[in-house]
Amino acid sequence: MKLHRSSLFGIVLIIAGALLLLHRLDVVQVRWSLVLWSVVSLVGLTWLVNGFRSHSGGTVFWGSEFFLFGMYQMLGSMGIVGDHWYYLAPSLLVFIGVGFVLMYAAQPVRLHLLVPALAFSSVGVTLFLAEFGFLSR
């Protein structure tokens, strides 16, 4: 039996409502920032997988961006990435570069996608290296 999208959305709403109720009754403690960024990551991962299945470069790019950004924010919310807002700009540049590489992986005939991938990734990595003191003036 195949679930329709509306049925899946209803199930998600029921689970979210149950979590809200249990949190309100102090049965469970929910860190909503983790829930939000986990959902963003899962949506991105779903788009990424669907993009590779359909060889759709745009879906692969945005799926990778949502997945990587969601994971980055989730790690920051858990305290694993310290001061994660400070490193957001270089991280986004690297994420965009990775997105272009994944677009190329989904459609290998589009070799021109490697140029912005290299540009964005190299600028992001250079900013990280400068921030951590590996590059000096």
GROMACS .gro file of C-alpha atoms in nm:
model
  137
    1MET     CA    1   0.000   0.000   0.000
    2LYS     CA    2   0.144   0.333  -0.106
    3LEU     CA    3   0.098   0.642   0.112
    4HIS     CA    4  -0.011   0.962  -0.060
    5ARG     CA    5   0.166   1.287   0.019
    6SER     CA    6  -0.136   1.417   0.208
    7SER     CA    7  -0.137   1.105   0.426
    8LEU     CA    8   0.233   1.146   0.499
    9PHE     CA    9   0.180   1.514   0.583
   10GLY     CA   10  -0.103   1.414   0.820
   11ILE     CA   11   0.119   1.162   0.996
   12VAL     CA   12   0.390   1.425   1.037
   13LEU     CA   13   0.137   1.666   1.186
   14ILE     CA   14   0.011   1.403   1.432
   15ILE     CA   15   0.369   1.325   1.543
   16ALA     CA   16   0.447   1.696   1.581
   17GLY     CA   17   0.128   1.748   1.782
   18ALA     CA   18   0.210   1.453   2.008
   19LEU     CA   19   0.560   1.591   2.066
   20LEU     CA   20   0.419   1.934   2.150
   21LEU     CA   21   0.174   1.781   2.396
   22LEU     CA   22   0.439   1.566   2.564
   23HIS     CA   23   0.672   1.865   2.586
   24ARG     CA   24   0.396   2.081   2.734
   25LEU     CA   25   0.318   1.813   2.995
   26ASP     CA   26   0.691   1.791   3.084
   27VAL     CA   27   0.706   1.426   2.984
   28VAL     CA   28   0.989   1.483   2.737
   29GLN     CA   29   1.226   1.772   2.685
   30VAL     CA   30   1.252   1.873   2.321
   31ARG     CA   31   1.519   2.103   2.183
   32TRP     CA   32   1.324   2.263   1.901
   33SER     CA   33   1.631   2.397   1.725
   34LEU     CA   34   1.754   2.041   1.682
   35VAL     CA   35   1.415   1.931   1.552
   36LEU     CA   36   1.401   2.220   1.304
   37TRP     CA   37   1.749   2.165   1.163
   38SER     CA   38   1.697   1.788   1.153
   39VAL     CA   39   1.385   1.841   0.942
   40VAL     CA   40   1.572   2.082   0.713
   41SER     CA   41   1.851   1.823   0.674
   42LEU     CA   42   1.607   1.542   0.600
   43VAL     CA   43   1.422   1.751   0.342
   44GLY     CA   44   1.755   1.836   0.179
   45LEU     CA   45   1.866   1.473   0.180
   46THR     CA   46   1.535   1.370   0.022
   47TRP     CA   47   1.577   1.632  -0.252
   48LEU     CA   48   1.937   1.524  -0.303
   49VAL     CA   49   1.847   1.158  -0.349
   50ASN     CA   50   1.552   1.242  -0.577
   51GLY     CA   51   1.776   1.472  -0.780
   52PHE     CA   52   2.030   1.195  -0.836
   53ARG     CA   53   1.753   0.954  -0.935
   54SER     CA   54   1.606   1.195  -1.190
   55HIS     CA   55   1.943   1.346  -1.296
   56SER     CA   56   1.810   1.692  -1.211
   57GLY     CA   57   2.096   1.930  -1.138
   58GLY     CA   58   1.886   2.199  -0.971
   59THR     CA   59   1.728   1.955  -0.728
   60VAL     CA   60   2.069   1.809  -0.645
   61PHE     CA   61   2.212   2.156  -0.582
   62TRP     CA   62   1.934   2.279  -0.353
   63GLY     CA   63   1.907   1.943  -0.180
   64SER     CA   64   2.277   1.952  -0.099
   65GLU     CA   65   2.252   2.312   0.023
   66PHE     CA   66   1.959   2.236   0.255
   67PHE     CA   67   2.126   1.918   0.380
   68LEU     CA   68   2.466   2.074   0.447
   69PHE     CA   69   2.325   2.394   0.600
   70GLY     CA   70   2.084   2.195   0.819
   71MET     CA   71   2.362   1.967   0.938
   72TYR     CA   72   2.589   2.265   1.007
   73GLN     CA   73   2.322   2.440   1.211
   74MET     CA   74   2.233   2.118   1.393
   75LEU     CA   75   2.598   2.063   1.490
   76GLY     CA   76   2.613   2.426   1.604
   77SER     CA   77   2.299   2.383   1.814
   78MET     CA   78   2.450   2.078   1.981
   79GLY     CA   79   2.768   2.270   2.058
   80ILE     CA   80   2.992   2.053   1.839
   81VAL     CA   81   3.080   2.344   1.608
   82GLY     CA   82   3.181   2.625   1.839
   83ASP     CA   83   3.086   2.980   1.740
   84HIS     CA   84   2.917   2.849   1.428
   85TRP     CA   85   2.766   3.186   1.329
   86TYR     CA   86   3.116   3.330   1.301
   87TYR     CA   87   3.219   3.071   1.043
   88LEU     CA   88   2.893   3.085   0.848
   89ALA     CA   89   3.018   3.283   0.544
   90PRO     CA   90   3.317   3.059   0.462
   91SER     CA   91   3.104   2.753   0.532
   92LEU     CA   92   2.835   2.869   0.290
   93LEU     CA   93   3.095   2.925   0.019
   94VAL     CA   94   3.227   2.571   0.065
   95PHE     CA   95   2.868   2.436   0.069
   96ILE     CA   96   2.795   2.612  -0.261
   97GLY     CA   97   3.111   2.462  -0.410
   98VAL     CA   98   3.009   2.116  -0.292
   99GLY     CA   99   2.664   2.174  -0.443
  100PHE     CA  100   2.819   2.244  -0.783
  101VAL     CA  101   3.036   1.932  -0.756
  102LEU     CA  102   2.727   1.724  -0.677
  103MET     CA  103   2.544   1.882  -0.974
  104TYR     CA  104   2.835   1.769  -1.189
  105ALA     CA  105   2.815   1.421  -1.036
  106ALA     CA  106   2.445   1.402  -1.125
  107GLN     CA  107   2.509   1.521  -1.482
  108PRO     CA  108   2.871   1.438  -1.579
  109VAL     CA  109   2.834   1.586  -1.928
  110ARG     CA  110   2.810   1.935  -1.775
  111LEU     CA  111   3.182   1.978  -1.717
  112HIS     CA  112   3.149   2.358  -1.688
  113LEU     CA  113   2.996   2.312  -1.338
  114LEU     CA  114   3.341   2.239  -1.200
  115VAL     CA  115   3.454   2.600  -1.258
  116PRO     CA  116   3.217   2.761  -1.002
  117ALA     CA  117   3.271   2.460  -0.775
  118LEU     CA  118   3.643   2.529  -0.769
  119ALA     CA  119   3.594   2.905  -0.732
  120PHE     CA  120   3.348   2.894  -0.442
  121SER     CA  121   3.528   2.613  -0.259
  122SER     CA  122   3.870   2.771  -0.293
  123VAL     CA  123   3.748   3.109  -0.162
  124GLY     CA  124   3.575   2.938   0.132
  125VAL     CA  125   3.878   2.727   0.216
  126THR     CA  126   4.106   3.030   0.186
  127LEU     CA  127   3.886   3.221   0.431
  128PHE     CA  128   3.901   2.927   0.673
  129LEU     CA  129   4.280   2.904   0.642
  130ALA     CA  130   4.317   3.277   0.703
  131GLU     CA  131   4.085   3.263   1.002
  132PHE     CA  132   4.275   2.978   1.164
  133GLY     CA  133   4.611   3.149   1.112
  134PHE     CA  134   4.755   2.932   0.838
  135LEU     CA  135   4.779   3.228   0.600
  136SER     CA  136   4.951   3.548   0.700
  137ARG     CA  137   4.996   3.885   0.536
   0.00000   0.00000   0.00000
